PDB file of C-alpha atoms in Angstrom:
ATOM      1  CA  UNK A   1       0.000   0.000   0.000  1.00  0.00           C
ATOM      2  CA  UNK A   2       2.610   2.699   0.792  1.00  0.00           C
ATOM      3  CA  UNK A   3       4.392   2.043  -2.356  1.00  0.00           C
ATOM      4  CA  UNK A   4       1.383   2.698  -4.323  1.00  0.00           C
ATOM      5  CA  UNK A   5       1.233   5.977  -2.522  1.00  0.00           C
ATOM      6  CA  UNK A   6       4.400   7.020  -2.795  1.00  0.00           C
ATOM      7  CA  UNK A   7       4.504   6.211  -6.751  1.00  0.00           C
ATOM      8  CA  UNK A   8       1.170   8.461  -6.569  1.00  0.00           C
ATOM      9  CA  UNK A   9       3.136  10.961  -5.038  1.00  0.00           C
ATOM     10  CA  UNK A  10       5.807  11.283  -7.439  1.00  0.00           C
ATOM     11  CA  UNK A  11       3.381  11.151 -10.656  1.00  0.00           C
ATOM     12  CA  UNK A  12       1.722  14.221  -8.990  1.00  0.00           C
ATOM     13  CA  UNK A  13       4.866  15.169  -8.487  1.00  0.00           C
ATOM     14  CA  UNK A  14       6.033  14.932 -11.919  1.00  0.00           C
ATOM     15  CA  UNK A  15       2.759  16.475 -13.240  1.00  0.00           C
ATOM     16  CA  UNK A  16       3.024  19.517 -11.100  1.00  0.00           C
ATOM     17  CA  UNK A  17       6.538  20.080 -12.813  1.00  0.00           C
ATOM     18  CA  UNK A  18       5.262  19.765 -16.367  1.00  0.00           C
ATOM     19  CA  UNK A  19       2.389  22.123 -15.671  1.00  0.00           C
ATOM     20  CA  UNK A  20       5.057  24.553 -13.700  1.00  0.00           C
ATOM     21  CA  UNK A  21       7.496  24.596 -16.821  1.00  0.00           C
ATOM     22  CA  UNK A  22       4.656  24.518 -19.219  1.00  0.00           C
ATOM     23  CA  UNK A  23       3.437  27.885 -17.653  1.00  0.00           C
ATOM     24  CA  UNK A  24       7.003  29.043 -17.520  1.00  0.00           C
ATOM     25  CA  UNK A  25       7.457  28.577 -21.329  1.00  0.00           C
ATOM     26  CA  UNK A  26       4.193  29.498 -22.138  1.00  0.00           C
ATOM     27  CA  UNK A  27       4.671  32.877 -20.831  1.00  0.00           C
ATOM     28  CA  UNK A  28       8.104  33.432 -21.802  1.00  0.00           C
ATOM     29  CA  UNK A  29       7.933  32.185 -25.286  1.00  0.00           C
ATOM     30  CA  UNK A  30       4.643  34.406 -25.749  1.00  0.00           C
ATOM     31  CA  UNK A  31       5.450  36.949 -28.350  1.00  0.00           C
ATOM     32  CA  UNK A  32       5.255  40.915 -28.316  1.00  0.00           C
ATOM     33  CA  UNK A  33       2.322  41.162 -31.217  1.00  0.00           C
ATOM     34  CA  UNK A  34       1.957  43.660 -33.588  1.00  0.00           C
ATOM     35  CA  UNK A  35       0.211  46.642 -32.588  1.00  0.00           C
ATOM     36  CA  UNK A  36      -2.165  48.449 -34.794  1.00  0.00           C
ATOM     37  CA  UNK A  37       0.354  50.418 -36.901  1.00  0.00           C
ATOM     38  CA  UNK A  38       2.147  47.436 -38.065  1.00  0.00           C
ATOM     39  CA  UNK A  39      -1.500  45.644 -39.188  1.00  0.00           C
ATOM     40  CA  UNK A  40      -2.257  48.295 -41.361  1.00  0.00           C
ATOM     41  CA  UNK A  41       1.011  48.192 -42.925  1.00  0.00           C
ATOM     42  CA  UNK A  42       0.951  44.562 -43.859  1.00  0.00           C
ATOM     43  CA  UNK A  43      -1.211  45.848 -46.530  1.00  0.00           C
ATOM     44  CA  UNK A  44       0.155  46.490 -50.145  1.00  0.00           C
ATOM     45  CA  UNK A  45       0.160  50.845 -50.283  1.00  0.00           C
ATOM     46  CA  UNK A  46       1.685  53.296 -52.286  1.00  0.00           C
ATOM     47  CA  UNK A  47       3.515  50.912 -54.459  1.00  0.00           C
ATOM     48  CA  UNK A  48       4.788  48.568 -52.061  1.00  0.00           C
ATOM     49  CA  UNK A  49       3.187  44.573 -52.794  1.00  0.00           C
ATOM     50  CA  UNK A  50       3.432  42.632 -49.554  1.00  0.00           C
ATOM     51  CA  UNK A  51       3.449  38.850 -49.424  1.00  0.00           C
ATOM     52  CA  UNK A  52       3.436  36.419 -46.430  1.00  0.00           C
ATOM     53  CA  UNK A  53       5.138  32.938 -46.768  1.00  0.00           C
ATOM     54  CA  UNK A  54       5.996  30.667 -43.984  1.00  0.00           C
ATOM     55  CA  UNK A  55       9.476  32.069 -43.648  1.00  0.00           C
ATOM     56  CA  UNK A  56       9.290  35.677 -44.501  1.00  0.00           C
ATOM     57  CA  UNK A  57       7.168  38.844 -45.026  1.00  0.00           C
ATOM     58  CA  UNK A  58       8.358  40.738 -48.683  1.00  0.00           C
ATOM     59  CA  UNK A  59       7.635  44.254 -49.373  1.00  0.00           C
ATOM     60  CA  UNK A  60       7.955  44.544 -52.679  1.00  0.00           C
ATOM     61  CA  UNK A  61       8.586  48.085 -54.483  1.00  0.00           C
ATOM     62  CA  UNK A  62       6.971  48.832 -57.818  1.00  0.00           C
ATOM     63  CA  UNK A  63      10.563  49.611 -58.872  1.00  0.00           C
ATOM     64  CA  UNK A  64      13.720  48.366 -57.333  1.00  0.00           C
ATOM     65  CA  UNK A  65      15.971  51.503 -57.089  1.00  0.00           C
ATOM     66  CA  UNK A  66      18.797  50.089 -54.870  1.00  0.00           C
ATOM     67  CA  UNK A  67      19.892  46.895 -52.569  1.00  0.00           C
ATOM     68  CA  UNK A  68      17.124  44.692 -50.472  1.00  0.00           C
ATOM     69  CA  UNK A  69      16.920  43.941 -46.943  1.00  0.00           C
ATOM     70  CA  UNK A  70      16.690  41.248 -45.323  1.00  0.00           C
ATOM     71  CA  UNK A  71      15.517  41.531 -41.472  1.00  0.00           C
ATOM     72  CA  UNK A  72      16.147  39.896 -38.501  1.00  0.00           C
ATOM     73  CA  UNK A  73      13.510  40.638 -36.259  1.00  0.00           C
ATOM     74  CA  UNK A  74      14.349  40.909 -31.930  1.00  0.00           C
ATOM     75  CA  UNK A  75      13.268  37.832 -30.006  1.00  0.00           C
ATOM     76  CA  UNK A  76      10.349  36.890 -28.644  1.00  0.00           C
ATOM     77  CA  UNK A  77       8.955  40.019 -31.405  1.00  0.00           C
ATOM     78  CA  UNK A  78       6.493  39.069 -34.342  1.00  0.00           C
ATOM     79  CA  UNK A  79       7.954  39.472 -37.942  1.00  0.00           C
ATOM     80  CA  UNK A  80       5.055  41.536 -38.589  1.00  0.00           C
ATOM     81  CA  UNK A  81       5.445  44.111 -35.693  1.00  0.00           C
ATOM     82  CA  UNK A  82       8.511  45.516 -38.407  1.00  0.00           C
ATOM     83  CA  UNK A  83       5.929  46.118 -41.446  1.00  0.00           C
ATOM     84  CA  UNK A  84       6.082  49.887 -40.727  1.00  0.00           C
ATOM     85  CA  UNK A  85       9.655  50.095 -41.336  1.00  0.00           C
ATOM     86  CA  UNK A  86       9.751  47.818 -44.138  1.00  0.00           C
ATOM     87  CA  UNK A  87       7.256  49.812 -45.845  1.00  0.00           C
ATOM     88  CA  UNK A  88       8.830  52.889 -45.306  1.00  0.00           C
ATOM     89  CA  UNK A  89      12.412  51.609 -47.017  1.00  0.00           C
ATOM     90  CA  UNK A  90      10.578  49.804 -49.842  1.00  0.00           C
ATOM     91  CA  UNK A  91       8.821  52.514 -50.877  1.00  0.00           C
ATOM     92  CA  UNK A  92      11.977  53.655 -51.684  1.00  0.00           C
ATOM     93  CA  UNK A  93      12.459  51.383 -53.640  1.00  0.00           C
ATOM     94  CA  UNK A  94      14.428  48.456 -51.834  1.00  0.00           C
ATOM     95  CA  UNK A  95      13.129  45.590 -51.833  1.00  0.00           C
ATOM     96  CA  UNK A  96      12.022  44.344 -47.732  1.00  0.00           C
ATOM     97  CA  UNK A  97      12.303  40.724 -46.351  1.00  0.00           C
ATOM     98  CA  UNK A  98      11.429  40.533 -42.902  1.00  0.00           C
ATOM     99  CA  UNK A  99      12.195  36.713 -41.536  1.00  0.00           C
ATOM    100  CA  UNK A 100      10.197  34.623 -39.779  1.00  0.00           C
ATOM    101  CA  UNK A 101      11.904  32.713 -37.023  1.00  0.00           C
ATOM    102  CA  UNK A 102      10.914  29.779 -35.214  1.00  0.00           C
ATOM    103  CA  UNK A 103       9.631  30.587 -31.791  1.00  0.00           C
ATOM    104  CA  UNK A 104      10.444  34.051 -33.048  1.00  0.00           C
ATOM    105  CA  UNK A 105      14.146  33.763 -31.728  1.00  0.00           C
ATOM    106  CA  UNK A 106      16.610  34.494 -34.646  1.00  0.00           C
ATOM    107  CA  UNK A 107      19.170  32.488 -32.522  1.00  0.00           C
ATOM    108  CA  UNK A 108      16.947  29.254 -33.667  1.00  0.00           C
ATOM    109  CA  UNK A 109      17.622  29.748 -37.291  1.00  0.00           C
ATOM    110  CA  UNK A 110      20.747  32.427 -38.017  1.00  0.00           C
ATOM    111  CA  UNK A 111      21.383  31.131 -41.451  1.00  0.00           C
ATOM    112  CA  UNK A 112      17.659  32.396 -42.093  1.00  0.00           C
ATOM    113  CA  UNK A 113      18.829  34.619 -45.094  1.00  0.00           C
ATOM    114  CA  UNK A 114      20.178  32.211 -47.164  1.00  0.00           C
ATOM    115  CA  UNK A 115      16.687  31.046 -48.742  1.00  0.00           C
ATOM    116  CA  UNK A 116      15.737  35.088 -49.167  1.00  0.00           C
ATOM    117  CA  UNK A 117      19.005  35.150 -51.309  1.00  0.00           C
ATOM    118  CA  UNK A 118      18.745  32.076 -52.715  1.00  0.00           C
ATOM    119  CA  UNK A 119      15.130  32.722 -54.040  1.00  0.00           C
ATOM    120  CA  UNK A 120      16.143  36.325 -55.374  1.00  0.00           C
ATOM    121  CA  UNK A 121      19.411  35.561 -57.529  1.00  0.00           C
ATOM    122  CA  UNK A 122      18.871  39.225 -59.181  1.00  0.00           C
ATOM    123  CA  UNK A 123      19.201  41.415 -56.278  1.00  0.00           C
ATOM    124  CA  UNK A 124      22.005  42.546 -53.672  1.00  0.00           C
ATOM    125  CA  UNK A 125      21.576  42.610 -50.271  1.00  0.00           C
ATOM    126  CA  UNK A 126      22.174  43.938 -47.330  1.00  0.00           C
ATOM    127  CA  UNK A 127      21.306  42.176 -43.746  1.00  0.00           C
ATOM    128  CA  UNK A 128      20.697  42.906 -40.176  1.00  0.00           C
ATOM    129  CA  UNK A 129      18.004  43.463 -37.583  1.00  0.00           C
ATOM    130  CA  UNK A 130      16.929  44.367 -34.260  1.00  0.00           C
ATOM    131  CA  UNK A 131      18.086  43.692 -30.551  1.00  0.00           C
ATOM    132  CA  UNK A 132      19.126  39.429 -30.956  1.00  0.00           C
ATOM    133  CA  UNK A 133      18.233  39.737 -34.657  1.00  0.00           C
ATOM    134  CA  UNK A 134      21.072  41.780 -35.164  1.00  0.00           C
ATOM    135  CA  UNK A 135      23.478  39.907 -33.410  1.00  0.00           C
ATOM    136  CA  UNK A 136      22.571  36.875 -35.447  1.00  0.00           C
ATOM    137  CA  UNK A 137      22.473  38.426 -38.629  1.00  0.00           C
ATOM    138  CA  UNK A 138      25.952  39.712 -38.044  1.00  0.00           C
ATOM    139  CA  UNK A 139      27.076  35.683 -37.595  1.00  0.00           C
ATOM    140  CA  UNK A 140      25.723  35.189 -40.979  1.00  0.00           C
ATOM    141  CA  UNK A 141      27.370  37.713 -42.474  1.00  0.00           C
ATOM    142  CA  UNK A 142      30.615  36.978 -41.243  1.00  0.00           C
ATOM    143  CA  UNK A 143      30.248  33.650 -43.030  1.00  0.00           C
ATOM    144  CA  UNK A 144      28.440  34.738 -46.170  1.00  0.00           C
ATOM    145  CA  UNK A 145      30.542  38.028 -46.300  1.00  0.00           C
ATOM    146  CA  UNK A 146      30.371  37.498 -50.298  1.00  0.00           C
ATOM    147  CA  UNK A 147      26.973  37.010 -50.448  1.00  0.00           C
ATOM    148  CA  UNK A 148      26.038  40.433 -49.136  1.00  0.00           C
ATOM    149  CA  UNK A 149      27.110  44.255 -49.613  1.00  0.00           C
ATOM    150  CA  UNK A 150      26.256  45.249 -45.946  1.00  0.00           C
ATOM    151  CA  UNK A 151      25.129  44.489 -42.220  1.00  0.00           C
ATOM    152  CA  UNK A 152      23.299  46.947 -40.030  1.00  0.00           C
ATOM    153  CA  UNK A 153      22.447  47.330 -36.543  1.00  0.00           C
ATOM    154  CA  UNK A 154      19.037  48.188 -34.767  1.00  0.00           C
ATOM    155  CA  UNK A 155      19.756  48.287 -31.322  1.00  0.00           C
ATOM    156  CA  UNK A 156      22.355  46.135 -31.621  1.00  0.00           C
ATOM    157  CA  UNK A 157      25.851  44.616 -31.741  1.00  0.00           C
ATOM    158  CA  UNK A 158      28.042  41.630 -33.184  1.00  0.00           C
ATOM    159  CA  UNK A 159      29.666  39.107 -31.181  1.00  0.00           C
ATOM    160  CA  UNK A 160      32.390  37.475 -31.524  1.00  0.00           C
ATOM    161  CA  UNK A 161      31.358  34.715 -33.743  1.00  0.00           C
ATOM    162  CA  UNK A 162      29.995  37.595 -35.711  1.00  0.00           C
ATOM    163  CA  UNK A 163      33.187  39.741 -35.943  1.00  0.00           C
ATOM    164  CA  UNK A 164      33.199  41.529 -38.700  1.00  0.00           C
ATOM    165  CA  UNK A 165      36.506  43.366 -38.789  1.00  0.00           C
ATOM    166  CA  UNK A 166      38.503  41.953 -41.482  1.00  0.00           C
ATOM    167  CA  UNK A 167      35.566  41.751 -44.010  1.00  0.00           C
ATOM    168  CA  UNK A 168      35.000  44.644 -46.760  1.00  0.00           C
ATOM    169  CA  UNK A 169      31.135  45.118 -45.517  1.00  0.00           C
ATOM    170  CA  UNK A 170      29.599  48.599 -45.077  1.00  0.00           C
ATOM    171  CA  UNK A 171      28.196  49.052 -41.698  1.00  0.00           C
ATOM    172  CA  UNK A 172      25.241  51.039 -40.020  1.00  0.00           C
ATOM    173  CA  UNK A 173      25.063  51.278 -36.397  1.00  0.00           C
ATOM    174  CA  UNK A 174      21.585  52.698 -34.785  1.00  0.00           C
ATOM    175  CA  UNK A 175      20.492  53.297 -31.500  1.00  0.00           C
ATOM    176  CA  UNK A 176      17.876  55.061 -29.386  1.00  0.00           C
ATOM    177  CA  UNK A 177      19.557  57.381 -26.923  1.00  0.00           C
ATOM    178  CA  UNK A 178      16.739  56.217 -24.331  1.00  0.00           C
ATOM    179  CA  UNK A 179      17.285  52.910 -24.701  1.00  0.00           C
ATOM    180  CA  UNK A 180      17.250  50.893 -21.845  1.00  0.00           C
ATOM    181  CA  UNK A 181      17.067  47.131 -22.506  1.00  0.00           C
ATOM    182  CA  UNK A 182      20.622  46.866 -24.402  1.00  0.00           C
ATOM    183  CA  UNK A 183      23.434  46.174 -22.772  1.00  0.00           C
ATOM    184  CA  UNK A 184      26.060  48.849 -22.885  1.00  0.00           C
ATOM    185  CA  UNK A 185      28.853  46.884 -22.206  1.00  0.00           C
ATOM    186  CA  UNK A 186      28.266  44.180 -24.621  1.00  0.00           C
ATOM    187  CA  UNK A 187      27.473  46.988 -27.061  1.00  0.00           C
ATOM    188  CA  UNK A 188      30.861  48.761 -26.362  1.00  0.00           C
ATOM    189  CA  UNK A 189      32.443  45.390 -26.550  1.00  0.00           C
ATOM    190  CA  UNK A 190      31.033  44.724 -30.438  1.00  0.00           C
ATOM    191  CA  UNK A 191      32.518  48.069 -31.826  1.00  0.00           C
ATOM    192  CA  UNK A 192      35.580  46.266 -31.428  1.00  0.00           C
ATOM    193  CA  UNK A 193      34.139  43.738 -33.719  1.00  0.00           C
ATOM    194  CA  UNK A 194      32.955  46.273 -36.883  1.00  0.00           C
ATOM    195  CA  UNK A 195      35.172  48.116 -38.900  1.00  0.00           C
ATOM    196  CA  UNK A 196      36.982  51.299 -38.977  1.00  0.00           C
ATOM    197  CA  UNK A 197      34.642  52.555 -41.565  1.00  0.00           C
ATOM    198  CA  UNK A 198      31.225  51.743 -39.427  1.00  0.00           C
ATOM    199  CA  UNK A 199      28.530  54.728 -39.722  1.00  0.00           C
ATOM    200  CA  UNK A 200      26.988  55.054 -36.251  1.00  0.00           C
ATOM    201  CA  UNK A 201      23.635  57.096 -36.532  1.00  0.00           C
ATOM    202  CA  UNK A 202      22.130  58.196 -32.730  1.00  0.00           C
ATOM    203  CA  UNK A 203      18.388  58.494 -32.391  1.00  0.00           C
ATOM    204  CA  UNK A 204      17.797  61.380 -30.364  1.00  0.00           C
ATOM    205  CA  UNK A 205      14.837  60.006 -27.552  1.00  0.00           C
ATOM    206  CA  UNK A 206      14.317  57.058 -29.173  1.00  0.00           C
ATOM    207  CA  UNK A 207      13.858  53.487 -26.989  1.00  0.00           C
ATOM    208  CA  UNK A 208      14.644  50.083 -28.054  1.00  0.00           C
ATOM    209  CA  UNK A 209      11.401  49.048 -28.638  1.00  0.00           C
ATOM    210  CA  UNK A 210       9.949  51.721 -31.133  1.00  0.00           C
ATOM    211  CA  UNK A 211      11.941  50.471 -34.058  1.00  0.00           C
ATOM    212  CA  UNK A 212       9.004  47.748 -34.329  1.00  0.00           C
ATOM    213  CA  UNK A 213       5.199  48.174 -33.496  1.00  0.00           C
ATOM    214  CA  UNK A 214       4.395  46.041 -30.892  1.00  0.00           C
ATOM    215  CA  UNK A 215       4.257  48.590 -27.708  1.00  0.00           C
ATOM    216  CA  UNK A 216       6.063  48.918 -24.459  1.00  0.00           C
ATOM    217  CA  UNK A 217       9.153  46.338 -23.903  1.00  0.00           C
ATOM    218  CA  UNK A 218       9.821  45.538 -20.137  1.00  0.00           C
ATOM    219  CA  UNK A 219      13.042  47.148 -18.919  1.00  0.00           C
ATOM    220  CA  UNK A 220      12.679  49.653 -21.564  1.00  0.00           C
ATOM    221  CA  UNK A 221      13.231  53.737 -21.078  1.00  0.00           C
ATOM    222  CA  UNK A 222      10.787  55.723 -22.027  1.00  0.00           C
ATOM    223  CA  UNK A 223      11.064  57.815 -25.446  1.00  0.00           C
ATOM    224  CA  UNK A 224      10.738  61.119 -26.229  1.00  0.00           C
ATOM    225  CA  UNK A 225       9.642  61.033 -29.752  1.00  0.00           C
ATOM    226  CA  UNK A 226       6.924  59.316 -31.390  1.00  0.00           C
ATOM    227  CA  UNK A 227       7.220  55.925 -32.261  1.00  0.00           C
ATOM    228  CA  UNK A 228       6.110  57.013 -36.152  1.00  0.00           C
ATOM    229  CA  UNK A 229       9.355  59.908 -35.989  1.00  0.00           C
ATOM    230  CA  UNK A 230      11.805  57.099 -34.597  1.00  0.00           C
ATOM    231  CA  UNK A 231      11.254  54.969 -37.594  1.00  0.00           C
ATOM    232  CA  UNK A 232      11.405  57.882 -40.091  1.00  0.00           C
ATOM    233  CA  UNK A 233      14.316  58.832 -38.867  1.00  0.00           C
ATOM    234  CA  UNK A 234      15.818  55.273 -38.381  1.00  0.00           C
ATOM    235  CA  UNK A 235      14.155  55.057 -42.311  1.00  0.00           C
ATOM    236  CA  UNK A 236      15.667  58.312 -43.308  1.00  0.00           C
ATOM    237  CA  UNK A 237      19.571  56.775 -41.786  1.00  0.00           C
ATOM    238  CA  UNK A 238      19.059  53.513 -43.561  1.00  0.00           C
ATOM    239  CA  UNK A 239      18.688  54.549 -46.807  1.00  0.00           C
ATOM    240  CA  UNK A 240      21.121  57.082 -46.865  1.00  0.00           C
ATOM    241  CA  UNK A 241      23.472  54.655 -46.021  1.00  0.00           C
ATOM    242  CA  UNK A 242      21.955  51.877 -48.697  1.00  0.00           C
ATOM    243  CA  UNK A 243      22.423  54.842 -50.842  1.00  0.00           C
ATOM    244  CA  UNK A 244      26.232  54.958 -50.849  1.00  0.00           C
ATOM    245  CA  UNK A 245      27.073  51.287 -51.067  1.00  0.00           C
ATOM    246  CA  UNK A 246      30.422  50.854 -52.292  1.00  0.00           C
TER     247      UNK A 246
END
């Protein structure tokens, strides 16, 4: 009898863990969702085409005037919450892939770009992303360094596995001066890892969560400007730097 009650016990046992880390990942894994900004511009306007597939948004121009992008988006963000951006650059005519990770973590699937390019044998490219986007499109790049004509930073930073120092890459480096949730000293750290030639572009009171549309990030400091001005002006950086490509 007391062995039947103590293997009880330890099934209950075992099912109160499950539920426990079920809860856990539920909650962590949940994603920050688009708000309404970013709905309304998942839908083709002013020239721009947008397509879904099950591994990236494209925001197609009417006429491609310069390199596409391919975008990393932060983790535990939606692809879709970027669709303001990308519509601003495409409708300047660069094309805009936005990728969709698996458990929207870009550290799941870093080589991400590779189909985008793959599919699109025509264009050039540049790469990059937000927050962890970023850092995992840099570790891409430094293995694909031929593949792509640039690799810019949201918010961001490389690592070490994505140095990117000795390659020939043009690099853009934005951030919001309120931001909050990156860490400085990693960020301070990865400079080390870009080189000599790297355009750093400051956002004056922008945060690090209002270069997407999905709302308040925890940790976050609170911006000064409009979430609409931070991404014109994070727009307005980008493709003056697409612009002079080497």
């Amino acid at each position: 009898m007391s062995r039947k009650i103590t293997k009880r016990r330890i099934l209950l046992g075992i099912i109160v863990i499950l539920i426990a880390a079920g809860i856990f990942l539920w909650r962590y894994l949940t994603p920050y969702a688009p708000a309404e900004r970013a709905e309304v511009a998942l839908v083709s306007a002013g020239g721009v085409s947008v397509e879904q597939n099950d591994n990236w948004i494209s925001f197609e121009p009417s006429a491609t005037l310069g390199a596409a992008v391919i975008f990393y988006p932060g983790a535990l963000v939606a692809a879709e919450a970027y669709a303001p951006l990308a519509q601003k650059i495409a409708a300047a005519g660069h094309p805009f892939y936005i990728a969709k990770m698996p458990l929207n973590l870009a550290v799941i699937k870093s080589d991400a770009a590779e189909e985008i390019i793959r599919v699109h044998p025509k264009l050039t490219f540049v790469l990059g992303g937000h927050s962890l986007g970023g850092v995992m499109a840099s570790r891409y790049a430094a293995e694909h360094a031929d593949q792509l004509k640039g690799v810019f930073f949201l918010a961001s930073y490389p690592d070490e596995k994505g140095s990117l120092e000795d390659t020939t890459l043009s690099v853009l480096s934005v951030l919001g001066t309120e931001d909050k949730v990156i860490d400085q000293e990693n960020y301070n750290k990865g400079r080390s890892y870009l080189p000599g030639n790297t355009v750093y572009y400051s956002v004056k009171g922008g945060n690090h969560a209002q270069f997407g549309s999905y709302g308040e990030q925890k940790g976050d400091g609170k911006a000064t400007i409009s979430e609409e001005e931070q991404q014109t002006l994070t727009a307005r950086a980008m493709l003056d730097w697409v612009g002079n490509l080497r």
